[in-house]
Amino acid sequence: MTNIIKPKIWLSSPHMGEEEFKFVKEAFDTNWIAPLGPNVNGFEQDLCNYTGCTYSAALSSGTAAIHLSLILLGVKEGDEVICSSFTFSASANPILYLKANPVFVDSEKLAWNMNPEFLEAAILDRIAKNKKPKAIIIVHLYGMPAEMNNVMGIANKYEIPVIEDAAEALGSSYNGKPLGSFGVMGILSFNGNKIITTSGGGALISDNKNYIEKARFLSTQARDNAPHYQHSEIGYNYRMSNVCAGIGRGQIKVLDQRVKQRRDNFKFYENEIGRFPGIDFQVEKMGCFSNRWLTTIIIDPQKTGGITREDLRIAMVNENIECRPLWKPMHLQPVFEKYPFYGDHTSEKLFENGLCLPSGSNLSSESRLRIINCFKSVFNNG
Ligand SMILES: *Cc1c(COP(=O)(O)O)cnc(C)c1O
């Protein structure tokens, strides 16, 4: 142990490529700083090319994209919307912006995403209560694909539209098809900690032209076609700026490289710490390809000889290594605990024993060594 403060190792920090600045400079040189312009159009085209979706709208955040997607599906006060419980609060918050009610569904045990059995049970029970859900928000957690075959099968059977929250999953695919392209709409995030970033931003993607055109309209204050400012609907200021989109155009060029680097982090952890007893990883099932945005582990104290997630987390924090517990499920959050929940509490166990490890695509080999040494010190003392 030493008292010298070592440089911080971040969970996931921005990682610029070579061309971001060129696009940003172009925006400055042409004084095309705001709001829309060639970078926004170019970035939207890039997103379509990458995801295979026909249309996209670049927005100010992933949360804004979820909010708009719910509005586009006609979600109103008192409606119910099904959502994965094991996720970041931004997946569910927009349901409340509309005074609608979330219905939370638990995780399955291997990939930790929405359990299709509980999804169907939830739908049947809500229909029996005469509250058929208006939409399903399905999350691909930490970049890992949800079971889209089953989920889409169930959603189609009951004719409920699916919004894919692919905020963490750009670059991941299911049976070779990019995530975000399965539902009626997909949402992406370019927040600072995501696999690529525009410093802050998001997008809505879809094959439905009407949805994307309406999203563009609503995200620019819903201005009717008139020489003066005329409004027949309530609008939002949710568009991405031309400067941010310039960063995005550069970032998308290195996205495949970033996926490779993150998957390489995962391989490294799997080789180095997979051999310690009681440590398990999020499972990439058949047909799934994860961008491994974050490498996440479950620590089973019954198999580690009593070492807990907290023992490991605190040891890391003391070494100035950023580590976080897995998401606290939404049905346990004070703001959401009164809403219905369907499941067997799998996500609660994941939350109790799970840890996110530093996973940046710029994680250096010295950093990796410090992390592994920290693991070794905990396990050898344990
Ligand atoms: C980051 C994230 C969001 C929100 O994206 P922002 O761009 O930060 O608003 C939504 N859902 C999930 C699962 C996320 O991780």
mmCIF file of C-alpha atoms and ligand atoms in Angstrom:
data_model
loop_
_atom_site.group_PDB
_atom_site.id
_atom_site.type_symbol
_atom_site.label_atom_id
_atom_site.label_comp_id
_atom_site.label_asym_id
_atom_site.label_seq_id
_atom_site.Cartn_x
_atom_site.Cartn_y
_atom_site.Cartn_z
ATOM 1 C CA MET A 1 0.000 0.000 0.000
ATOM 2 C CA THR A 2 1.155 3.493 -0.769
ATOM 3 C CA ASN A 3 -0.166 6.926 0.078
ATOM 4 C CA ILE A 4 0.832 8.507 -3.211
ATOM 5 C CA ILE A 5 -2.329 9.253 -5.143
ATOM 6 C CA LYS A 6 -2.235 7.334 -8.381
ATOM 7 C CA PRO A 7 -3.843 8.730 -11.552
ATOM 8 C CA LYS A 8 -7.550 8.017 -11.730
ATOM 9 C CA ILE A 9 -8.698 5.128 -13.872
ATOM 10 C CA TRP A 10 -12.131 5.980 -15.278
ATOM 11 C CA LEU A 11 -15.005 3.616 -15.859
ATOM 12 C CA SER A 12 -15.525 4.874 -19.409
ATOM 13 C CA SER A 13 -14.091 8.138 -20.685
ATOM 14 C CA PRO A 14 -14.363 9.914 -24.045
ATOM 15 C CA HIS A 15 -11.929 8.697 -26.714
ATOM 16 C CA MET A 16 -11.507 10.903 -29.754
ATOM 17 C CA GLY A 17 -10.262 9.704 -33.122
ATOM 18 C CA GLU A 18 -8.460 11.710 -35.783
ATOM 19 C CA GLU A 19 -11.241 13.421 -37.689
ATOM 20 C CA GLU A 20 -13.624 14.866 -35.111
ATOM 21 C CA PHE A 21 -11.786 18.160 -35.020
ATOM 22 C CA LYS A 22 -11.791 18.485 -38.797
ATOM 23 C CA PHE A 23 -15.605 18.408 -38.870
ATOM 24 C CA VAL A 24 -15.869 20.790 -35.907
ATOM 25 C CA LYS A 25 -13.398 23.183 -37.527
ATOM 26 C CA GLU A 26 -15.432 23.104 -40.723
ATOM 27 C CA ALA A 27 -18.460 24.208 -38.711
ATOM 28 C CA PHE A 28 -16.436 27.107 -37.264
ATOM 29 C CA ASP A 29 -14.875 28.072 -40.592
ATOM 30 C CA THR A 30 -18.290 28.301 -42.234
ATOM 31 C CA ASN A 31 -19.878 29.862 -39.101
ATOM 32 C CA TRP A 32 -22.323 26.968 -39.170
ATOM 33 C CA ILE A 33 -22.329 26.754 -35.388
ATOM 34 C CA ALA A 34 -26.045 26.355 -34.855
ATOM 35 C CA PRO A 35 -28.448 24.801 -34.992
ATOM 36 C CA LEU A 36 -28.711 22.534 -38.032
ATOM 37 C CA GLY A 37 -26.381 22.177 -40.969
ATOM 38 C CA PRO A 38 -24.186 19.831 -42.997
ATOM 39 C CA ASN A 39 -22.755 17.993 -39.975
ATOM 40 C CA VAL A 40 -26.221 17.142 -38.663
ATOM 41 C CA ASN A 41 -27.296 15.861 -42.088
ATOM 42 C CA GLY A 42 -24.026 13.973 -42.488
ATOM 43 C CA PHE A 43 -24.203 12.417 -39.039
ATOM 44 C CA GLU A 44 -27.805 11.314 -39.592
ATOM 45 C CA GLN A 45 -26.756 9.670 -42.843
ATOM 46 C CA ASP A 46 -23.866 7.950 -41.027
ATOM 47 C CA LEU A 47 -26.263 6.599 -38.390
ATOM 48 C CA CYS A 48 -28.585 5.234 -41.084
ATOM 49 C CA ASN A 49 -25.693 3.570 -42.866
ATOM 50 C CA TYR A 50 -24.406 2.034 -39.662
ATOM 51 C CA THR A 51 -27.690 0.748 -38.232
ATOM 52 C CA GLY A 52 -29.453 -0.084 -41.480
ATOM 53 C CA CYS A 53 -32.398 2.117 -40.511
ATOM 54 C CA THR A 54 -33.791 4.274 -43.305
ATOM 55 C CA TYR A 55 -34.300 7.449 -41.241
ATOM 56 C CA SER A 56 -32.735 9.110 -38.233
ATOM 57 C CA ALA A 57 -32.991 12.346 -36.277
ATOM 58 C CA ALA A 58 -29.978 13.638 -34.328
ATOM 59 C CA LEU A 59 -31.147 14.998 -30.973
ATOM 60 C CA SER A 60 -29.811 16.635 -27.830
ATOM 61 C CA SER A 61 -29.834 13.399 -25.793
ATOM 62 C CA GLY A 62 -30.943 9.798 -25.648
ATOM 63 C CA THR A 63 -33.483 10.781 -23.012
ATOM 64 C CA ALA A 64 -35.007 13.302 -25.456
ATOM 65 C CA ALA A 65 -35.210 10.515 -28.054
ATOM 66 C CA ILE A 66 -37.146 8.262 -25.642
ATOM 67 C CA HIS A 67 -39.460 11.139 -24.719
ATOM 68 C CA LEU A 68 -40.238 11.849 -28.388
ATOM 69 C CA SER A 69 -40.696 8.159 -29.219
ATOM 70 C CA LEU A 70 -43.400 7.885 -26.557
ATOM 71 C CA ILE A 71 -45.128 11.023 -27.836
ATOM 72 C CA LEU A 72 -45.005 9.632 -31.396
ATOM 73 C CA LEU A 73 -46.705 6.447 -30.209
ATOM 74 C CA GLY A 74 -49.468 8.540 -28.677
ATOM 75 C CA VAL A 75 -48.669 7.764 -25.031
ATOM 76 C CA LYS A 76 -50.830 9.982 -22.822
ATOM 77 C CA GLU A 77 -51.619 10.626 -19.188
ATOM 78 C CA GLY A 78 -52.741 7.446 -17.433
ATOM 79 C CA ASP A 79 -51.458 5.068 -20.162
ATOM 80 C CA GLU A 80 -49.170 2.195 -19.210
ATOM 81 C CA VAL A 81 -45.750 1.546 -20.725
ATOM 82 C CA ILE A 82 -43.722 -1.604 -20.065
ATOM 83 C CA CYS A 83 -40.040 -1.022 -19.356
ATOM 84 C CA SER A 84 -37.028 -3.127 -18.309
ATOM 85 C CA SER A 85 -36.505 -2.699 -14.580
ATOM 86 C CA PHE A 86 -32.775 -3.332 -14.704
ATOM 87 C CA THR A 87 -31.612 -0.158 -16.451
ATOM 88 C CA PHE A 88 -30.580 3.470 -16.030
ATOM 89 C CA SER A 89 -33.402 5.784 -14.903
ATOM 90 C CA ALA A 90 -33.326 7.641 -18.242
ATOM 91 C CA SER A 91 -35.112 4.655 -19.843
ATOM 92 C CA ALA A 92 -38.141 5.184 -17.600
ATOM 93 C CA ASN A 93 -38.178 8.897 -16.727
ATOM 94 C CA PRO A 94 -39.819 10.023 -20.001
ATOM 95 C CA ILE A 95 -42.834 7.796 -19.189
ATOM 96 C CA LEU A 96 -43.369 10.058 -16.182
ATOM 97 C CA TYR A 97 -42.797 13.242 -18.216
ATOM 98 C CA LEU A 98 -46.038 12.262 -19.974
ATOM 99 C CA LYS A 99 -47.819 11.379 -16.703
ATOM 100 C CA ALA A 100 -48.075 7.806 -17.964
ATOM 101 C CA ASN A 101 -47.376 4.835 -15.682
ATOM 102 C CA PRO A 102 -44.420 2.468 -16.026
ATOM 103 C CA VAL A 103 -44.808 -1.291 -15.569
ATOM 104 C CA PHE A 104 -41.462 -2.879 -14.775
ATOM 105 C CA VAL A 105 -40.277 -6.298 -15.952
ATOM 106 C CA ASP A 106 -37.409 -8.249 -14.417
ATOM 107 C CA SER A 107 -34.238 -9.662 -15.992
ATOM 108 C CA GLU A 108 -33.246 -13.128 -17.130
ATOM 109 C CA LYS A 109 -30.245 -14.650 -15.428
ATOM 110 C CA LEU A 110 -27.589 -14.906 -18.158
ATOM 111 C CA ALA A 111 -27.624 -11.717 -20.238
ATOM 112 C CA TRP A 112 -29.580 -9.722 -17.619
ATOM 113 C CA ASN A 113 -32.033 -8.187 -20.092
ATOM 114 C CA MET A 114 -35.832 -8.287 -19.981
ATOM 115 C CA ASN A 115 -37.095 -11.812 -19.354
ATOM 116 C CA PRO A 116 -39.569 -12.633 -22.175
ATOM 117 C CA GLU A 117 -41.620 -14.913 -19.889
ATOM 118 C CA PHE A 118 -42.237 -12.107 -17.426
ATOM 119 C CA LEU A 119 -42.907 -9.749 -20.321
ATOM 120 C CA GLU A 120 -45.744 -11.944 -21.551
ATOM 121 C CA ALA A 121 -47.054 -12.467 -18.009
ATOM 122 C CA ALA A 122 -47.055 -8.697 -17.505
ATOM 123 C CA ILE A 123 -48.919 -8.053 -20.773
ATOM 124 C CA LEU A 124 -51.560 -10.682 -19.998
ATOM 125 C CA ASP A 125 -52.107 -9.359 -16.491
ATOM 126 C CA ARG A 126 -52.351 -5.731 -17.623
ATOM 127 C CA ILE A 127 -54.816 -6.726 -20.374
ATOM 128 C CA ALA A 128 -56.848 -8.654 -17.783
ATOM 129 C CA LYS A 129 -56.952 -5.448 -15.733
ATOM 130 C CA ASN A 130 -58.140 -3.601 -18.829
ATOM 131 C CA LYS A 131 -54.903 -1.609 -19.080
ATOM 132 C CA LYS A 132 -53.266 -2.862 -22.238
ATOM 133 C CA PRO A 133 -49.765 -1.330 -22.433
ATOM 134 C CA LYS A 134 -49.233 1.322 -25.092
ATOM 135 C CA ALA A 135 -45.551 0.490 -25.694
ATOM 136 C CA ILE A 136 -42.619 -1.651 -24.569
ATOM 137 C CA ILE A 137 -39.241 -0.052 -23.861
ATOM 138 C CA ILE A 138 -36.631 -2.772 -24.102
ATOM 139 C CA VAL A 139 -33.059 -2.079 -23.006
ATOM 140 C CA HIS A 140 -29.867 -3.731 -24.268
ATOM 141 C CA LEU A 141 -27.933 -3.517 -21.046
ATOM 142 C CA TYR A 142 -24.233 -2.692 -21.117
ATOM 143 C CA GLY A 143 -24.387 -3.327 -24.876
ATOM 144 C CA MET A 144 -25.675 -6.913 -24.550
ATOM 145 C CA PRO A 145 -28.532 -7.749 -26.926
ATOM 146 C CA ALA A 146 -31.890 -8.609 -25.377
ATOM 147 C CA GLU A 147 -33.671 -11.736 -26.660
ATOM 148 C CA MET A 148 -35.143 -9.910 -29.633
ATOM 149 C CA ASN A 149 -36.694 -12.960 -31.324
ATOM 150 C CA ASN A 150 -38.832 -13.730 -28.302
ATOM 151 C CA VAL A 151 -39.490 -10.114 -27.405
ATOM 152 C CA MET A 152 -40.616 -9.161 -30.919
ATOM 153 C CA GLY A 153 -42.687 -12.355 -31.164
ATOM 154 C CA ILE A 154 -44.566 -11.456 -27.991
ATOM 155 C CA ALA A 155 -44.899 -7.780 -28.910
ATOM 156 C CA ASN A 156 -46.307 -8.664 -32.339
ATOM 157 C CA LYS A 157 -48.679 -11.254 -30.884
ATOM 158 C CA TYR A 158 -50.296 -8.595 -28.694
ATOM 159 C CA GLU A 159 -49.723 -5.783 -31.200
ATOM 160 C CA ILE A 160 -47.748 -3.549 -28.864
ATOM 161 C CA PRO A 161 -45.029 -1.353 -30.431
ATOM 162 C CA VAL A 162 -41.430 -1.786 -29.222
ATOM 163 C CA ILE A 163 -39.020 1.073 -28.538
ATOM 164 C CA GLU A 164 -35.469 -0.192 -28.372
ATOM 165 C CA ASP A 165 -33.290 1.640 -25.869
ATOM 166 C CA ALA A 166 -29.960 0.992 -27.572
ATOM 167 C CA ALA A 167 -28.253 3.878 -25.725
ATOM 168 C CA GLU A 168 -25.520 1.518 -24.540
ATOM 169 C CA ALA A 169 -25.581 -0.774 -27.542
ATOM 170 C CA LEU A 170 -24.441 1.049 -30.683
ATOM 171 C CA GLY A 171 -22.253 -1.447 -32.531
ATOM 172 C CA SER A 172 -23.998 -4.516 -31.078
ATOM 173 C CA SER A 173 -26.140 -6.868 -33.138
ATOM 174 C CA TYR A 174 -28.564 -9.754 -32.855
ATOM 175 C CA ASN A 175 -28.409 -12.464 -35.536
ATOM 176 C CA GLY A 176 -26.294 -10.024 -37.533
ATOM 177 C CA LYS A 177 -28.867 -7.196 -37.438
ATOM 178 C CA PRO A 178 -27.784 -3.990 -35.652
ATOM 179 C CA LEU A 179 -29.539 -3.195 -32.385
ATOM 180 C CA GLY A 180 -31.932 -0.279 -32.542
ATOM 181 C CA SER A 181 -33.344 -1.557 -35.844
ATOM 182 C CA PHE A 182 -35.787 -4.169 -34.466
ATOM 183 C CA GLY A 183 -38.460 -2.017 -32.849
ATOM 184 C CA VAL A 184 -40.693 0.578 -34.503
ATOM 185 C CA MET A 185 -38.121 3.053 -33.217
ATOM 186 C CA GLY A 186 -34.655 2.781 -31.710
ATOM 187 C CA ILE A 187 -32.887 5.299 -29.533
ATOM 188 C CA LEU A 188 -29.154 5.967 -29.266
ATOM 189 C CA SER A 189 -27.080 8.049 -26.856
ATOM 190 C CA PHE A 190 -23.827 9.918 -27.424
ATOM 191 C CA ASN A 191 -23.373 10.984 -23.825
ATOM 192 C CA GLY A 192 -19.770 11.343 -22.632
ATOM 193 C CA ASN A 193 -19.518 7.849 -21.156
ATOM 194 C CA LYS A 194 -21.020 5.937 -24.097
ATOM 195 C CA ILE A 195 -19.071 3.962 -26.701
ATOM 196 C CA ILE A 196 -18.931 7.041 -28.929
ATOM 197 C CA THR A 197 -19.780 10.562 -27.833
ATOM 198 C CA THR A 198 -20.725 13.946 -29.251
ATOM 199 C CA SER A 199 -20.029 15.443 -25.780
ATOM 200 C CA GLY A 200 -23.770 15.023 -25.243
ATOM 201 C CA GLY A 201 -26.426 13.928 -27.696
ATOM 202 C CA GLY A 202 -28.721 11.214 -28.903
ATOM 203 C CA ALA A 203 -30.715 10.006 -31.875
ATOM 204 C CA LEU A 204 -33.991 8.456 -32.861
ATOM 205 C CA ILE A 205 -33.775 5.872 -35.655
ATOM 206 C CA SER A 206 -36.586 4.178 -37.581
ATOM 207 C CA ASP A 207 -37.737 2.786 -40.904
ATOM 208 C CA ASN A 208 -40.868 4.867 -40.552
ATOM 209 C CA LYS A 209 -40.475 8.214 -42.300
ATOM 210 C CA ASN A 210 -43.492 9.777 -40.550
ATOM 211 C CA TYR A 211 -42.040 9.167 -37.109
ATOM 212 C CA ILE A 212 -38.703 10.766 -37.941
ATOM 213 C CA GLU A 213 -40.222 13.748 -39.736
ATOM 214 C CA LYS A 214 -42.526 14.337 -36.786
ATOM 215 C CA ALA A 215 -39.580 13.958 -34.384
ATOM 216 C CA ARG A 216 -37.676 16.666 -36.286
ATOM 217 C CA PHE A 217 -40.713 18.915 -36.154
ATOM 218 C CA LEU A 218 -41.334 18.420 -32.416
ATOM 219 C CA SER A 219 -37.637 18.733 -31.540
ATOM 220 C CA THR A 220 -37.402 22.195 -33.160
ATOM 221 C CA GLN A 221 -40.272 23.808 -31.224
ATOM 222 C CA ALA A 222 -43.069 22.483 -33.468
ATOM 223 C CA ARG A 223 -43.125 25.406 -35.867
ATOM 224 C CA ASP A 224 -45.923 25.240 -38.411
ATOM 225 C CA ASN A 225 -45.253 26.141 -42.009
ATOM 226 C CA ALA A 226 -45.752 29.940 -41.896
ATOM 227 C CA PRO A 227 -43.552 33.048 -42.257
ATOM 228 C CA HIS A 228 -44.236 33.999 -38.623
ATOM 229 C CA TYR A 229 -43.930 31.711 -35.612
ATOM 230 C CA GLN A 230 -47.096 29.662 -35.626
ATOM 231 C CA HIS A 231 -47.712 26.694 -33.332
ATOM 232 C CA SER A 232 -50.548 24.227 -33.283
ATOM 233 C CA GLU A 233 -48.680 21.695 -31.114
ATOM 234 C CA ILE A 234 -46.392 21.832 -28.087
ATOM 235 C CA GLY A 235 -42.771 21.589 -29.162
ATOM 236 C CA TYR A 236 -39.382 20.898 -27.601
ATOM 237 C CA ASN A 237 -35.840 22.167 -28.002
ATOM 238 C CA TYR A 238 -34.292 18.751 -28.553
ATOM 239 C CA ARG A 239 -32.203 19.030 -31.737
ATOM 240 C CA MET A 240 -28.472 18.313 -31.916
ATOM 241 C CA SER A 241 -26.210 21.247 -32.819
ATOM 242 C CA ASN A 242 -24.053 21.296 -35.922
ATOM 243 C CA VAL A 243 -20.892 21.450 -33.769
ATOM 244 C CA CYS A 244 -21.795 18.346 -31.736
ATOM 245 C CA ALA A 245 -22.783 16.482 -34.896
ATOM 246 C CA GLY A 246 -19.283 17.222 -36.228
ATOM 247 C CA ILE A 247 -17.794 15.327 -33.302
ATOM 248 C CA GLY A 248 -20.226 12.502 -34.070
ATOM 249 C CA ARG A 249 -19.138 12.293 -37.719
ATOM 250 C CA GLY A 250 -15.567 11.784 -36.595
ATOM 251 C CA GLN A 251 -16.519 9.336 -33.857
ATOM 252 C CA ILE A 252 -18.561 7.069 -36.099
ATOM 253 C CA LYS A 253 -15.483 6.505 -38.246
ATOM 254 C CA VAL A 254 -13.767 4.851 -35.274
ATOM 255 C CA LEU A 255 -16.832 3.052 -33.900
ATOM 256 C CA ASP A 256 -15.825 -0.392 -35.166
ATOM 257 C CA GLN A 257 -12.389 0.144 -33.655
ATOM 258 C CA ARG A 258 -13.990 1.161 -30.335
ATOM 259 C CA VAL A 259 -16.103 -1.987 -30.324
ATOM 260 C CA LYS A 260 -12.972 -4.041 -30.909
ATOM 261 C CA GLN A 261 -11.117 -2.257 -28.095
ATOM 262 C CA ARG A 262 -13.993 -2.740 -25.642
ATOM 263 C CA ARG A 263 -14.340 -6.403 -26.567
ATOM 264 C CA ASP A 264 -10.623 -6.714 -26.083
ATOM 265 C CA ASN A 265 -10.994 -5.317 -22.535
ATOM 266 C CA PHE A 266 -13.605 -7.974 -21.893
ATOM 267 C CA LYS A 267 -11.318 -10.764 -23.170
ATOM 268 C CA PHE A 268 -8.556 -9.448 -20.953
ATOM 269 C CA TYR A 269 -10.745 -9.480 -17.848
ATOM 270 C CA GLU A 270 -12.140 -12.893 -18.732
ATOM 271 C CA ASN A 271 -8.638 -14.344 -18.983
ATOM 272 C CA GLU A 272 -7.231 -12.594 -15.926
ATOM 273 C CA ILE A 273 -10.040 -12.678 -13.386
ATOM 274 C CA GLY A 274 -12.291 -15.406 -14.775
ATOM 275 C CA ARG A 275 -10.061 -17.875 -12.967
ATOM 276 C CA PHE A 276 -10.899 -16.488 -9.524
ATOM 277 C CA PRO A 277 -13.660 -18.535 -7.908
ATOM 278 C CA GLY A 278 -17.111 -16.956 -7.729
ATOM 279 C CA ILE A 279 -16.731 -14.428 -10.556
ATOM 280 C CA ASP A 280 -19.131 -14.555 -13.492
ATOM 281 C CA PHE A 281 -19.618 -12.364 -16.550
ATOM 282 C CA GLN A 282 -22.661 -11.220 -18.517
ATOM 283 C CA VAL A 283 -23.226 -13.981 -21.075
ATOM 284 C CA GLU A 284 -23.190 -13.354 -24.820
ATOM 285 C CA LYS A 285 -25.727 -15.933 -26.011
ATOM 286 C CA MET A 286 -25.919 -17.630 -29.435
ATOM 287 C CA GLY A 287 -26.580 -15.098 -32.189
ATOM 288 C CA CYS A 288 -25.666 -12.172 -29.952
ATOM 289 C CA PHE A 289 -22.805 -9.784 -30.566
ATOM 290 C CA SER A 290 -22.180 -7.255 -27.788
ATOM 291 C CA ASN A 291 -20.109 -4.102 -28.103
ATOM 292 C CA ARG A 292 -19.090 -4.895 -24.479
ATOM 293 C CA TRP A 293 -19.594 -1.218 -23.646
ATOM 294 C CA LEU A 294 -18.866 -2.090 -20.033
ATOM 295 C CA THR A 295 -17.350 -5.280 -18.704
ATOM 296 C CA THR A 296 -19.520 -6.252 -15.753
ATOM 297 C CA ILE A 297 -19.113 -9.053 -13.227
ATOM 298 C CA ILE A 298 -21.117 -10.857 -10.569
ATOM 299 C CA ILE A 299 -19.324 -11.776 -7.372
ATOM 300 C CA ASP A 300 -20.853 -14.691 -5.470
ATOM 301 C CA PRO A 301 -19.595 -14.481 -1.867
ATOM 302 C CA GLN A 302 -20.533 -18.124 -1.295
ATOM 303 C CA LYS A 303 -17.931 -19.123 -3.846
ATOM 304 C CA THR A 304 -15.287 -16.439 -3.278
ATOM 305 C CA GLY A 305 -14.720 -17.495 0.319
ATOM 306 C CA GLY A 306 -16.724 -14.568 1.628
ATOM 307 C CA ILE A 307 -15.304 -11.792 -0.559
ATOM 308 C CA THR A 308 -18.158 -9.493 -1.515
ATOM 309 C CA ARG A 309 -18.809 -6.961 -4.244
ATOM 310 C CA GLU A 310 -18.280 -4.209 -1.678
ATOM 311 C CA ASP A 311 -14.874 -5.623 -0.653
ATOM 312 C CA LEU A 312 -13.763 -5.418 -4.265
ATOM 313 C CA ARG A 313 -15.351 -2.056 -4.976
ATOM 314 C CA ILE A 314 -13.801 -0.412 -1.915
ATOM 315 C CA ALA A 315 -10.377 -1.889 -2.696
ATOM 316 C CA MET A 316 -10.650 -0.391 -6.189
ATOM 317 C CA VAL A 317 -11.819 3.011 -4.957
ATOM 318 C CA ASN A 318 -8.865 3.101 -2.534
ATOM 319 C CA GLU A 319 -6.567 2.592 -5.515
ATOM 320 C CA ASN A 320 -8.302 5.467 -7.360
ATOM 321 C CA ILE A 321 -9.936 3.043 -9.782
ATOM 322 C CA GLU A 322 -13.518 3.988 -10.674
ATOM 323 C CA CYS A 323 -15.924 1.063 -10.250
ATOM 324 C CA ARG A 324 -19.704 1.094 -9.866
ATOM 325 C CA PRO A 325 -22.325 -1.356 -8.711
ATOM 326 C CA LEU A 326 -24.649 -2.481 -11.511
ATOM 327 C CA TRP A 327 -27.790 -0.375 -12.081
ATOM 328 C CA LYS A 328 -30.165 -0.340 -9.139
ATOM 329 C CA PRO A 329 -33.420 -1.770 -10.569
ATOM 330 C CA MET A 330 -36.147 0.784 -11.212
ATOM 331 C CA HIS A 331 -38.760 -1.080 -9.151
ATOM 332 C CA LEU A 332 -36.538 -0.499 -6.092
ATOM 333 C CA GLN A 333 -36.077 3.223 -6.717
ATOM 334 C CA PRO A 334 -37.992 5.543 -4.399
ATOM 335 C CA VAL A 335 -39.529 7.397 -7.367
ATOM 336 C CA PHE A 336 -40.744 4.212 -9.057
ATOM 337 C CA GLU A 337 -41.430 1.703 -6.284
ATOM 338 C CA LYS A 338 -45.196 2.204 -6.325
ATOM 339 C CA TYR A 339 -45.558 0.976 -9.924
ATOM 340 C CA PRO A 340 -46.286 -2.651 -10.907
ATOM 341 C CA PHE A 341 -43.391 -5.099 -11.214
ATOM 342 C CA TYR A 342 -43.320 -8.571 -12.760
ATOM 343 C CA GLY A 343 -40.443 -10.907 -12.024
ATOM 344 C CA ASP A 344 -38.597 -13.166 -9.618
ATOM 345 C CA HIS A 345 -36.170 -10.560 -8.269
ATOM 346 C CA THR A 346 -33.249 -11.649 -10.464
ATOM 347 C CA SER A 347 -32.269 -8.026 -11.035
ATOM 348 C CA GLU A 348 -32.111 -7.391 -7.288
ATOM 349 C CA LYS A 349 -29.532 -10.144 -6.897
ATOM 350 C CA LEU A 350 -27.562 -8.780 -9.833
ATOM 351 C CA PHE A 351 -27.601 -5.340 -8.229
ATOM 352 C CA GLU A 352 -26.459 -6.725 -4.890
ATOM 353 C CA ASN A 353 -23.487 -8.662 -6.278
ATOM 354 C CA GLY A 354 -22.602 -6.907 -9.512
ATOM 355 C CA LEU A 355 -19.784 -4.548 -10.403
ATOM 356 C CA CYS A 356 -18.901 -2.522 -13.526
ATOM 357 C CA LEU A 357 -15.186 -2.543 -14.281
ATOM 358 C CA PRO A 358 -13.170 0.170 -16.044
ATOM 359 C CA SER A 359 -13.916 -0.432 -19.709
ATOM 360 C CA GLY A 360 -12.801 2.594 -21.721
ATOM 361 C CA SER A 361 -11.522 1.938 -25.219
ATOM 362 C CA ASN A 362 -8.481 3.974 -24.111
ATOM 363 C CA LEU A 363 -7.686 1.814 -21.059
ATOM 364 C CA SER A 364 -3.885 1.531 -20.979
ATOM 365 C CA SER A 365 -1.911 -1.602 -20.193
ATOM 366 C CA GLU A 366 -0.585 0.054 -17.001
ATOM 367 C CA SER A 367 -4.157 0.678 -15.922
ATOM 368 C CA ARG A 368 -5.097 -2.906 -16.650
ATOM 369 C CA LEU A 369 -2.155 -4.082 -14.551
ATOM 370 C CA ARG A 370 -3.210 -1.898 -11.607
ATOM 371 C CA ILE A 371 -6.732 -3.302 -11.782
ATOM 372 C CA ILE A 372 -5.560 -6.906 -11.871
ATOM 373 C CA ASN A 373 -3.148 -6.295 -9.006
ATOM 374 C CA CYS A 374 -6.039 -4.928 -7.007
ATOM 375 C CA PHE A 375 -8.074 -8.076 -7.688
ATOM 376 C CA LYS A 376 -5.097 -10.237 -6.705
ATOM 377 C CA SER A 377 -4.590 -8.370 -3.440
ATOM 378 C CA VAL A 378 -8.236 -8.840 -2.488
ATOM 379 C CA PHE A 379 -8.367 -12.513 -3.445
ATOM 380 C CA ASN A 380 -5.052 -13.415 -1.824
ATOM 381 C CA ASN A 381 -6.071 -11.752 1.422
ATOM 382 C CA GLY A 382 -9.527 -13.280 1.292
HETATM 383 C C1 LIG B 1 -27.278 6.783 -21.259
HETATM 384 C C2 LIG B 1 -28.569 6.073 -21.294
HETATM 385 C C3 LIG B 1 -29.754 6.733 -21.644
HETATM 386 C C4 LIG B 1 -29.871 8.224 -21.815
HETATM 387 O O1 LIG B 1 -29.058 8.795 -22.720
HETATM 388 P P1 LIG B 1 -28.637 10.346 -22.538
HETATM 389 O O2 LIG B 1 -28.031 10.680 -23.846
HETATM 390 O O3 LIG B 1 -27.649 10.392 -21.410
HETATM 391 O O4 LIG B 1 -29.864 11.133 -22.250
HETATM 392 C C5 LIG B 1 -30.921 5.991 -21.750
HETATM 393 N N1 LIG B 1 -30.927 4.685 -21.506
HETATM 394 C C6 LIG B 1 -29.827 4.005 -21.139
HETATM 395 C C7 LIG B 1 -29.912 2.539 -20.905
HETATM 396 C C8 LIG B 1 -28.608 4.687 -20.993
HETATM 397 O O5 LIG B 1 -27.528 4.030 -20.590
#
